[in-house]
Amino acid sequence: MKILVVGAGGREHALCWAIAASPLCEALYCAPGNGGIARHATCVDIAADAIEDLLAFCQETEIDFVVVGPEAPLVAGLVDRLEAEGIEAFGPSAAAAQLEGSKAFTKELCGKYDIPTAGFERFTDLDAAKAHIRARGAPLVVKADGLAAGKGVTVAQTVDEALAAIDAIASGAFGEAGAEVVIEDCLVGEEASFFALVDGKTALPLAGAQDHKAVGDGDVGPNTGGMGAYSPAPVLDKALADQVMREIIEPTVKAMAAEGYPFKGVLYAGLMIAEDGPQLLEYNVRFGDPECQVLMMRLSSDILPALMAAHDGELGRFDLRWREEAALCVVMAANGYPGSYRKGTEIDGLAALECEDNAGDLVVFHAGTQRSDDKYLASGGRVLGVTALGATVKDAQARAYGAVDRIDWPDGFCRRDIGWRAIDRA
Ligand code: AMP
Ligand code: GLY
């Protein structure tokens, strides 16, 4: 089969790495890809959101199956467009992608189908939102409705902070995404991510994972796309995972089908494990990044038939096998990230690590690199995801940081404590 992966980040590198290992994959392309992905796939210079160009490429190249990584093209209807032209594509329709594309849509669905989530109110009138905040008092959570690259959420400990968040939204900081705001009760607990493959009616749980959103050690500082991740997540034991499937994932899959938007693809639930059980914080309609990197390292089954079964509505007969080991990913980012940073700085030391990764238990996934002659240059904020397997999270952490220390990139940094919660718990 000829496969196209859409996207350019560490998540897409992990997907390409896993798909390239499938005996079903005869040719692998990635649009637009990156310097690391080019080791496994032919990179084609088409942006992930250039829907018509992607369609034309699929037709010219006779692509059999498309796997879409990021949310923006899903919400914009890439899968609908490809399928309408007879090209099979993994991922939700635009209508089903509203689960990520609109927080208000998801909250209403949760309300209608009794899916546990924080209490909420929606506002299009920002003065009414402010009046509500003053009447309710803090703490509370203010969210811009649409896609805001993970930056549209303020957990406000004071009324003033919440009002300032409304002002930021009113000033147009989130563009269209801020046309509506959702104000939620503040939940307390430990966060975890839960992933399931869904075929429209059946959900197959993948493994749990935890990521580290804050830029600094100890989970302090501004939020990022994710500075590291590990799997399994000790907080999500088997009993809790079963509860999440029963109370959150399966009711959502049923609800989406009942509403006329059957969901196919990866359903990624951001959870708060609160005292009274798991609560849904948000849905994403794609793999997490960097959670995908640790999941792909732990998956021992061939990923491609699983993605195809999700597309074909045949997950009911499917099973996946996972390695017992833990996986941990340390993200290396450009100095300055998540603020402004330089591009084009040189990264040394990757070639030696590449020669050693044959056993598949240490892989440096690239999130933002370009290959220039025989050098790798940084081309993004998050640049590398150094990912290792180990008998425990602690072992995986030691191996990952061992590799990080062999990468020579003065213009980059990483957190030194990825996995601390799991290690403290052990
Ligand atoms: P979201 O994009 O909705 O997942 O929100 C981003 C982050 O804000 C989450 O990972 C949580 O850390 C935090 N958050 C969101 N909603 C709530 C809530 N209702 N209570 C407490 N924290 C929240
Ligand atoms: N790591 C968080 C995300 O992919 O949204």
Short mmCIF file of N, CA and C in Angstrom, two decimals, residues 83-227:
data_model
loop_
_atom_site.label_atom_id
_atom_site.label_comp_id
_atom_site.label_asym_id
_atom_site.label_seq_id
_atom_site.Cartn_x
_atom_site.Cartn_y
_atom_site.Cartn_z
N GLU A 83 -12.31 11.61 1.27
CA GLU A 83 -13.26 10.49 1.15
C GLU A 83 -14.26 10.75 0.03
N ALA A 84 -14.65 12.01 -0.13
CA ALA A 84 -15.61 12.33 -1.21
C ALA A 84 -15.01 12.00 -2.57
N GLU A 85 -13.69 12.01 -2.66
CA GLU A 85 -13.02 11.68 -3.93
C GLU A 85 -12.55 10.23 -3.96
N GLY A 86 -13.00 9.46 -2.99
CA GLY A 86 -12.69 8.03 -3.00
C GLY A 86 -11.34 7.67 -2.41
N ILE A 87 -10.73 8.60 -1.68
CA ILE A 87 -9.43 8.29 -1.05
C ILE A 87 -9.66 8.01 0.43
N GLU A 88 -9.24 6.83 0.87
CA GLU A 88 -9.50 6.44 2.25
C GLU A 88 -8.58 7.20 3.19
N ALA A 89 -9.18 7.75 4.25
CA ALA A 89 -8.38 8.58 5.16
C ALA A 89 -8.76 8.28 6.59
N PHE A 90 -7.74 8.19 7.45
CA PHE A 90 -7.93 7.93 8.87
C PHE A 90 -8.06 9.25 9.61
N GLY A 91 -9.17 9.39 10.34
CA GLY A 91 -9.39 10.61 11.13
C GLY A 91 -10.86 10.97 11.03
N PRO A 92 -11.34 11.82 11.94
CA PRO A 92 -12.75 12.18 11.94
C PRO A 92 -13.14 13.15 10.83
N SER A 93 -14.42 13.14 10.50
CA SER A 93 -14.99 14.16 9.62
C SER A 93 -14.94 15.50 10.35
N ALA A 94 -15.16 16.58 9.59
CA ALA A 94 -15.18 17.91 10.22
C ALA A 94 -16.28 17.96 11.29
N ALA A 95 -17.41 17.35 11.01
CA ALA A 95 -18.53 17.39 11.97
C ALA A 95 -18.13 16.69 13.26
N ALA A 96 -17.44 15.55 13.14
CA ALA A 96 -17.04 14.81 14.35
C ALA A 96 -15.87 15.49 15.05
N ALA A 97 -15.06 16.21 14.28
CA ALA A 97 -13.89 16.90 14.85
C ALA A 97 -14.31 18.10 15.71
N GLN A 98 -15.60 18.44 15.70
CA GLN A 98 -16.07 19.50 16.60
C GLN A 98 -15.79 19.16 18.05
N LEU A 99 -15.62 17.88 18.35
CA LEU A 99 -15.28 17.48 19.72
C LEU A 99 -14.03 18.21 20.21
N GLU A 100 -13.11 18.49 19.28
CA GLU A 100 -11.96 19.32 19.64
C GLU A 100 -12.16 20.76 19.20
N GLY A 101 -12.83 20.94 18.07
CA GLY A 101 -12.93 22.26 17.44
C GLY A 101 -13.82 23.22 18.20
N SER A 102 -14.75 22.69 19.00
CA SER A 102 -15.64 23.57 19.76
C SER A 102 -15.85 23.03 21.16
N LYS A 103 -15.35 23.78 22.13
CA LYS A 103 -15.51 23.35 23.53
C LYS A 103 -16.98 23.37 23.91
N ALA A 104 -17.74 24.34 23.36
CA ALA A 104 -19.16 24.44 23.69
C ALA A 104 -19.90 23.20 23.17
N PHE A 105 -19.56 22.75 21.96
CA PHE A 105 -20.18 21.54 21.40
C PHE A 105 -19.99 20.36 22.35
N THR A 106 -18.75 20.20 22.81
CA THR A 106 -18.42 19.06 23.67
C THR A 106 -19.13 19.17 25.01
N LYS A 107 -19.17 20.37 25.57
CA LYS A 107 -19.83 20.54 26.87
C LYS A 107 -21.33 20.23 26.75
N GLU A 108 -21.95 20.69 25.67
CA GLU A 108 -23.39 20.42 25.48
C GLU A 108 -23.63 18.92 25.35
N LEU A 109 -22.74 18.24 24.61
CA LEU A 109 -22.87 16.80 24.42
C LEU A 109 -22.75 16.08 25.77
N CYS A 110 -21.77 16.52 26.57
CA CYS A 110 -21.59 15.92 27.90
C CYS A 110 -22.84 16.11 28.75
N GLY A 111 -23.41 17.32 28.67
CA GLY A 111 -24.62 17.61 29.45
C GLY A 111 -25.76 16.69 29.02
N LYS A 112 -25.95 16.57 27.71
CA LYS A 112 -27.08 15.80 27.18
C LYS A 112 -26.95 14.31 27.48
N TYR A 113 -25.71 13.79 27.47
CA TYR A 113 -25.51 12.34 27.61
C TYR A 113 -24.86 11.94 28.93
N ASP A 114 -24.90 12.85 29.91
CA ASP A 114 -24.41 12.50 31.26
C ASP A 114 -22.97 12.05 31.30
N ILE A 115 -22.12 12.71 30.57
CA ILE A 115 -20.69 12.39 30.60
C ILE A 115 -20.05 13.31 31.63
N PRO A 116 -19.33 12.75 32.62
CA PRO A 116 -18.84 13.59 33.73
C PRO A 116 -17.83 14.65 33.29
N THR A 117 -18.15 15.89 33.57
CA THR A 117 -17.27 17.02 33.21
C THR A 117 -17.59 18.17 34.15
N ALA A 118 -16.74 19.19 34.20
CA ALA A 118 -16.97 20.33 35.09
C ALA A 118 -18.24 21.08 34.67
N GLY A 119 -18.97 21.61 35.66
CA GLY A 119 -20.13 22.45 35.38
C GLY A 119 -19.69 23.67 34.58
N PHE A 120 -20.57 24.19 33.72
CA PHE A 120 -20.14 25.26 32.81
C PHE A 120 -21.29 26.16 32.42
N GLU A 121 -20.93 27.36 31.92
CA GLU A 121 -21.88 28.28 31.28
C GLU A 121 -21.22 28.78 30.00
N ARG A 122 -22.04 29.06 28.97
CA ARG A 122 -21.50 29.60 27.71
C ARG A 122 -21.94 31.05 27.55
N PHE A 123 -21.06 31.86 26.96
CA PHE A 123 -21.41 33.27 26.73
C PHE A 123 -20.91 33.74 25.38
N THR A 124 -21.77 34.45 24.63
CA THR A 124 -21.27 35.19 23.47
C THR A 124 -21.17 36.67 23.84
N ASP A 125 -21.92 37.07 24.88
CA ASP A 125 -21.87 38.44 25.37
C ASP A 125 -20.83 38.50 26.50
N LEU A 126 -19.70 39.17 26.21
CA LEU A 126 -18.59 39.12 27.16
C LEU A 126 -18.88 39.92 28.44
N ASP A 127 -19.77 40.92 28.35
CA ASP A 127 -20.16 41.63 29.58
C ASP A 127 -20.96 40.71 30.50
N ALA A 128 -21.82 39.90 29.89
CA ALA A 128 -22.58 38.93 30.69
C ALA A 128 -21.62 37.92 31.31
N ALA A 129 -20.56 37.55 30.56
CA ALA A 129 -19.56 36.61 31.10
C ALA A 129 -18.90 37.22 32.34
N LYS A 130 -18.58 38.53 32.25
CA LYS A 130 -17.93 39.19 33.39
C LYS A 130 -18.87 39.25 34.60
N ALA A 131 -20.12 39.55 34.34
CA ALA A 131 -21.09 39.60 35.44
C ALA A 131 -21.19 38.24 36.12
N HIS A 132 -21.16 37.20 35.31
CA HIS A 132 -21.23 35.83 35.85
C HIS A 132 -20.01 35.54 36.72
N ILE A 133 -18.83 35.98 36.24
CA ILE A 133 -17.59 35.75 37.00
C ILE A 133 -17.66 36.46 38.35
N ARG A 134 -18.14 37.73 38.34
CA ARG A 134 -18.21 38.49 39.60
C ARG A 134 -19.19 37.82 40.56
N ALA A 135 -20.30 37.32 40.01
CA ALA A 135 -21.31 36.70 40.87
C ALA A 135 -20.81 35.37 41.43
N ARG A 136 -20.07 34.60 40.62
CA ARG A 136 -19.63 33.27 41.02
C ARG A 136 -18.42 33.29 41.95
N GLY A 137 -17.49 34.19 41.66
CA GLY A 137 -16.24 34.22 42.41
C GLY A 137 -15.27 33.18 41.91
N ALA A 138 -13.99 33.28 42.36
CA ALA A 138 -12.93 32.37 41.91
C ALA A 138 -12.83 31.20 42.90
N PRO A 139 -12.09 30.11 42.58
CA PRO A 139 -11.44 29.88 41.28
C PRO A 139 -12.43 29.43 40.23
N LEU A 140 -12.11 29.75 38.99
CA LEU A 140 -12.86 29.21 37.86
C LEU A 140 -11.98 29.23 36.61
N VAL A 141 -12.49 28.61 35.56
CA VAL A 141 -11.68 28.41 34.36
C VAL A 141 -12.37 29.09 33.19
N VAL A 142 -11.60 29.92 32.47
CA VAL A 142 -12.14 30.66 31.33
C VAL A 142 -11.54 30.08 30.05
N LYS A 143 -12.39 29.71 29.09
CA LYS A 143 -11.89 29.10 27.84
C LYS A 143 -12.48 29.80 26.62
N ALA A 144 -11.61 30.13 25.66
CA ALA A 144 -12.10 30.56 24.34
C ALA A 144 -12.67 29.31 23.67
N ASP A 145 -13.76 29.48 22.93
CA ASP A 145 -14.46 28.29 22.43
C ASP A 145 -13.69 27.45 21.42
N GLY A 146 -13.03 28.08 20.46
CA GLY A 146 -12.50 27.33 19.31
C GLY A 146 -11.06 26.88 19.51
N LEU A 147 -10.40 26.51 18.41
CA LEU A 147 -9.02 26.06 18.48
C LEU A 147 -8.11 27.25 18.77
N ALA A 148 -7.29 27.13 19.81
CA ALA A 148 -6.39 28.24 20.15
C ALA A 148 -5.01 27.69 20.47
N ALA A 149 -4.65 26.58 19.83
CA ALA A 149 -3.33 25.97 19.99
C ALA A 149 -2.97 25.76 21.45
N GLY A 150 -3.96 25.36 22.23
CA GLY A 150 -3.72 25.04 23.64
C GLY A 150 -3.55 26.26 24.52
N LYS A 151 -3.71 27.47 23.96
CA LYS A 151 -3.41 28.66 24.74
C LYS A 151 -4.67 29.43 25.13
N GLY A 152 -5.84 28.90 24.82
CA GLY A 152 -7.08 29.63 25.06
C GLY A 152 -7.71 29.39 26.42
N VAL A 153 -6.95 28.78 27.35
CA VAL A 153 -7.53 28.41 28.65
C VAL A 153 -6.82 29.14 29.78
N THR A 154 -7.58 29.76 30.68
CA THR A 154 -7.00 30.37 31.88
C THR A 154 -7.64 29.75 33.11
N VAL A 155 -6.80 29.15 33.95
CA VAL A 155 -7.29 28.65 35.24
C VAL A 155 -7.08 29.80 36.21
N ALA A 156 -8.18 30.50 36.53
CA ALA A 156 -8.06 31.75 37.29
C ALA A 156 -8.28 31.49 38.78
N GLN A 157 -7.29 31.91 39.57
CA GLN A 157 -7.42 31.75 41.02
C GLN A 157 -8.12 32.95 41.66
N THR A 158 -8.21 34.06 40.90
CA THR A 158 -8.90 35.24 41.43
C THR A 158 -9.88 35.76 40.38
N VAL A 159 -10.85 36.56 40.86
CA VAL A 159 -11.83 37.16 39.95
C VAL A 159 -11.11 38.07 38.95
N ASP A 160 -10.09 38.80 39.42
CA ASP A 160 -9.38 39.72 38.52
C ASP A 160 -8.71 38.96 37.37
N GLU A 161 -8.10 37.82 37.69
CA GLU A 161 -7.47 37.02 36.63
C GLU A 161 -8.50 36.56 35.60
N ALA A 162 -9.66 36.16 36.10
CA ALA A 162 -10.71 35.68 35.19
C ALA A 162 -11.20 36.83 34.30
N LEU A 163 -11.35 38.02 34.90
CA LEU A 163 -11.81 39.18 34.12
C LEU A 163 -10.76 39.55 33.07
N ALA A 164 -9.46 39.44 33.47
CA ALA A 164 -8.38 39.76 32.52
C ALA A 164 -8.42 38.77 31.35
N ALA A 165 -8.75 37.52 31.63
CA ALA A 165 -8.83 36.52 30.55
C ALA A 165 -9.93 36.88 29.57
N ILE A 166 -11.06 37.39 30.11
CA ILE A 166 -12.15 37.82 29.22
C ILE A 166 -11.67 39.01 28.38
N ASP A 167 -10.95 39.94 29.01
CA ASP A 167 -10.43 41.10 28.25
C ASP A 167 -9.51 40.64 27.13
N ALA A 168 -8.65 39.64 27.42
CA ALA A 168 -7.73 39.16 26.38
C ALA A 168 -8.52 38.57 25.21
N ILE A 169 -9.57 37.84 25.54
CA ILE A 169 -10.40 37.24 24.48
C ILE A 169 -11.10 38.36 23.70
N ALA A 170 -11.62 39.37 24.45
CA ALA A 170 -12.33 40.48 23.81
C ALA A 170 -11.41 41.27 22.88
N SER A 171 -10.11 41.32 23.23
CA SER A 171 -9.17 42.09 22.41
C SER A 171 -8.84 41.35 21.12
N GLY A 172 -9.37 40.16 20.97
CA GLY A 172 -9.16 39.42 19.73
C GLY A 172 -7.94 38.53 19.76
N ALA A 173 -7.39 38.28 20.97
CA ALA A 173 -6.17 37.48 21.09
C ALA A 173 -6.34 36.10 20.45
N PHE A 174 -7.57 35.58 20.44
CA PHE A 174 -7.77 34.25 19.88
C PHE A 174 -8.62 34.28 18.62
N GLY A 175 -8.76 35.46 18.04
CA GLY A 175 -9.51 35.60 16.79
C GLY A 175 -10.91 35.01 16.92
N GLU A 176 -11.30 34.29 15.87
CA GLU A 176 -12.62 33.66 15.82
C GLU A 176 -12.86 32.71 16.98
N ALA A 177 -11.75 32.09 17.46
CA ALA A 177 -11.90 31.11 18.55
C ALA A 177 -12.51 31.75 19.79
N GLY A 178 -12.41 33.08 19.90
CA GLY A 178 -12.90 33.76 21.09
C GLY A 178 -14.28 34.36 20.93
N ALA A 179 -14.98 34.01 19.85
CA ALA A 179 -16.31 34.58 19.63
C ALA A 179 -17.28 34.10 20.71
N GLU A 180 -16.95 32.98 21.32
CA GLU A 180 -17.77 32.48 22.41
C GLU A 180 -16.82 32.04 23.53
N VAL A 181 -17.24 32.25 24.79
CA VAL A 181 -16.41 31.74 25.88
C VAL A 181 -17.20 30.74 26.71
N VAL A 182 -16.44 29.80 27.28
CA VAL A 182 -17.02 28.82 28.20
C VAL A 182 -16.39 29.09 29.56
N ILE A 183 -17.22 29.21 30.59
CA ILE A 183 -16.70 29.41 31.95
C ILE A 183 -17.05 28.17 32.77
N GLU A 184 -16.00 27.55 33.32
CA GLU A 184 -16.17 26.24 33.97
C GLU A 184 -15.82 26.29 35.44
N ASP A 185 -16.39 25.37 36.19
CA ASP A 185 -15.94 25.13 37.57
C ASP A 185 -14.52 24.60 37.51
N CYS A 186 -13.74 24.93 38.52
CA CYS A 186 -12.34 24.49 38.57
C CYS A 186 -12.28 23.12 39.25
N LEU A 187 -11.75 22.13 38.55
CA LEU A 187 -11.63 20.78 39.10
C LEU A 187 -10.26 20.61 39.75
N VAL A 188 -10.20 19.74 40.76
CA VAL A 188 -8.94 19.50 41.45
C VAL A 188 -8.61 18.01 41.35
N GLY A 189 -7.36 17.69 41.05
CA GLY A 189 -6.95 16.29 40.96
C GLY A 189 -5.69 16.18 40.15
N GLU A 190 -5.38 14.94 39.68
CA GLU A 190 -4.20 14.74 38.84
C GLU A 190 -4.67 14.54 37.40
N GLU A 191 -3.96 15.15 36.46
CA GLU A 191 -4.38 15.04 35.05
C GLU A 191 -3.77 13.81 34.40
N ALA A 192 -4.50 13.23 33.45
CA ALA A 192 -3.96 12.14 32.65
C ALA A 192 -4.62 12.18 31.27
N SER A 193 -3.94 11.59 30.30
CA SER A 193 -4.50 11.52 28.95
C SER A 193 -4.87 10.07 28.67
N PHE A 194 -6.01 9.88 28.04
CA PHE A 194 -6.46 8.53 27.70
C PHE A 194 -6.78 8.50 26.21
N PHE A 195 -6.28 7.46 25.54
CA PHE A 195 -6.44 7.40 24.09
C PHE A 195 -7.23 6.16 23.71
N ALA A 196 -8.13 6.33 22.73
CA ALA A 196 -8.85 5.18 22.19
C ALA A 196 -8.94 5.33 20.67
N LEU A 197 -8.86 4.19 19.99
CA LEU A 197 -9.15 4.16 18.56
C LEU A 197 -10.64 3.91 18.42
N VAL A 198 -11.28 4.63 17.51
CA VAL A 198 -12.73 4.53 17.39
C VAL A 198 -13.09 4.34 15.91
N ASP A 199 -14.07 3.45 15.65
CA ASP A 199 -14.43 3.17 14.26
C ASP A 199 -15.85 3.63 13.91
N GLY A 200 -16.41 4.53 14.71
CA GLY A 200 -17.77 4.99 14.47
C GLY A 200 -18.73 4.41 15.48
N LYS A 201 -18.46 3.17 15.91
CA LYS A 201 -19.34 2.55 16.91
C LYS A 201 -18.59 1.84 18.03
N THR A 202 -17.38 1.37 17.76
CA THR A 202 -16.62 0.62 18.76
C THR A 202 -15.37 1.41 19.13
N ALA A 203 -15.02 1.39 20.42
CA ALA A 203 -13.78 2.05 20.87
C ALA A 203 -12.82 1.00 21.41
N LEU A 204 -11.60 1.06 20.95
CA LEU A 204 -10.55 0.16 21.41
C LEU A 204 -9.57 0.99 22.23
N PRO A 205 -9.48 0.73 23.56
CA PRO A 205 -8.59 1.57 24.35
C PRO A 205 -7.13 1.36 23.96
N LEU A 206 -6.39 2.43 23.86
CA LEU A 206 -4.93 2.35 23.70
C LEU A 206 -4.37 2.48 25.13
N ALA A 207 -3.15 2.85 25.25
CA ALA A 207 -2.59 2.97 26.60
C ALA A 207 -2.84 4.38 27.16
N GLY A 208 -2.69 4.54 28.47
CA GLY A 208 -2.75 5.85 29.09
C GLY A 208 -1.38 6.53 29.02
N ALA A 209 -1.37 7.83 29.19
CA ALA A 209 -0.10 8.57 29.18
C ALA A 209 -0.27 9.84 29.99
N GLN A 210 0.84 10.42 30.39
CA GLN A 210 0.79 11.74 31.01
C GLN A 210 1.79 12.63 30.31
N ASP A 211 1.42 13.88 30.11
CA ASP A 211 2.41 14.79 29.52
C ASP A 211 2.71 15.91 30.52
N HIS A 212 3.72 16.67 30.20
CA HIS A 212 4.11 17.81 31.04
C HIS A 212 3.93 19.05 30.20
N LYS A 213 2.89 19.83 30.52
CA LYS A 213 2.58 20.98 29.66
C LYS A 213 3.44 22.20 29.98
N ALA A 214 3.78 22.38 31.25
CA ALA A 214 4.49 23.62 31.63
C ALA A 214 5.94 23.56 31.13
N VAL A 215 6.50 24.71 30.86
CA VAL A 215 7.84 24.77 30.25
C VAL A 215 8.94 24.43 31.26
N GLY A 216 8.68 24.66 32.57
CA GLY A 216 9.79 24.58 33.53
C GLY A 216 9.73 23.36 34.44
N ASP A 217 10.88 22.99 34.99
CA ASP A 217 10.96 21.90 35.97
C ASP A 217 10.00 22.17 37.12
N GLY A 218 9.38 21.10 37.62
CA GLY A 218 8.41 21.27 38.70
C GLY A 218 7.05 21.71 38.17
N ASP A 219 6.87 21.65 36.85
CA ASP A 219 5.61 22.05 36.21
C ASP A 219 5.28 23.52 36.49
N VAL A 220 6.29 24.38 36.37
CA VAL A 220 6.03 25.82 36.52
C VAL A 220 6.26 26.53 35.19
N GLY A 221 5.76 27.77 35.12
CA GLY A 221 5.98 28.57 33.91
C GLY A 221 4.86 28.38 32.91
N PRO A 222 4.96 29.09 31.79
CA PRO A 222 3.88 29.07 30.80
C PRO A 222 3.66 27.68 30.20
N ASN A 223 2.44 27.45 29.71
CA ASN A 223 2.12 26.18 29.06
C ASN A 223 2.71 26.11 27.66
N THR A 224 3.04 24.89 27.25
CA THR A 224 3.60 24.63 25.92
C THR A 224 2.73 23.56 25.28
N GLY A 225 3.13 23.11 24.10
CA GLY A 225 2.44 21.97 23.49
C GLY A 225 2.72 20.68 24.24
N GLY A 226 3.72 20.66 25.10
CA GLY A 226 4.09 19.46 25.85
C GLY A 226 5.60 19.30 25.84
N MET A 227 6.21 19.25 27.02
CA MET A 227 7.68 19.18 27.14
C MET A 227 8.17 17.76 27.37
#
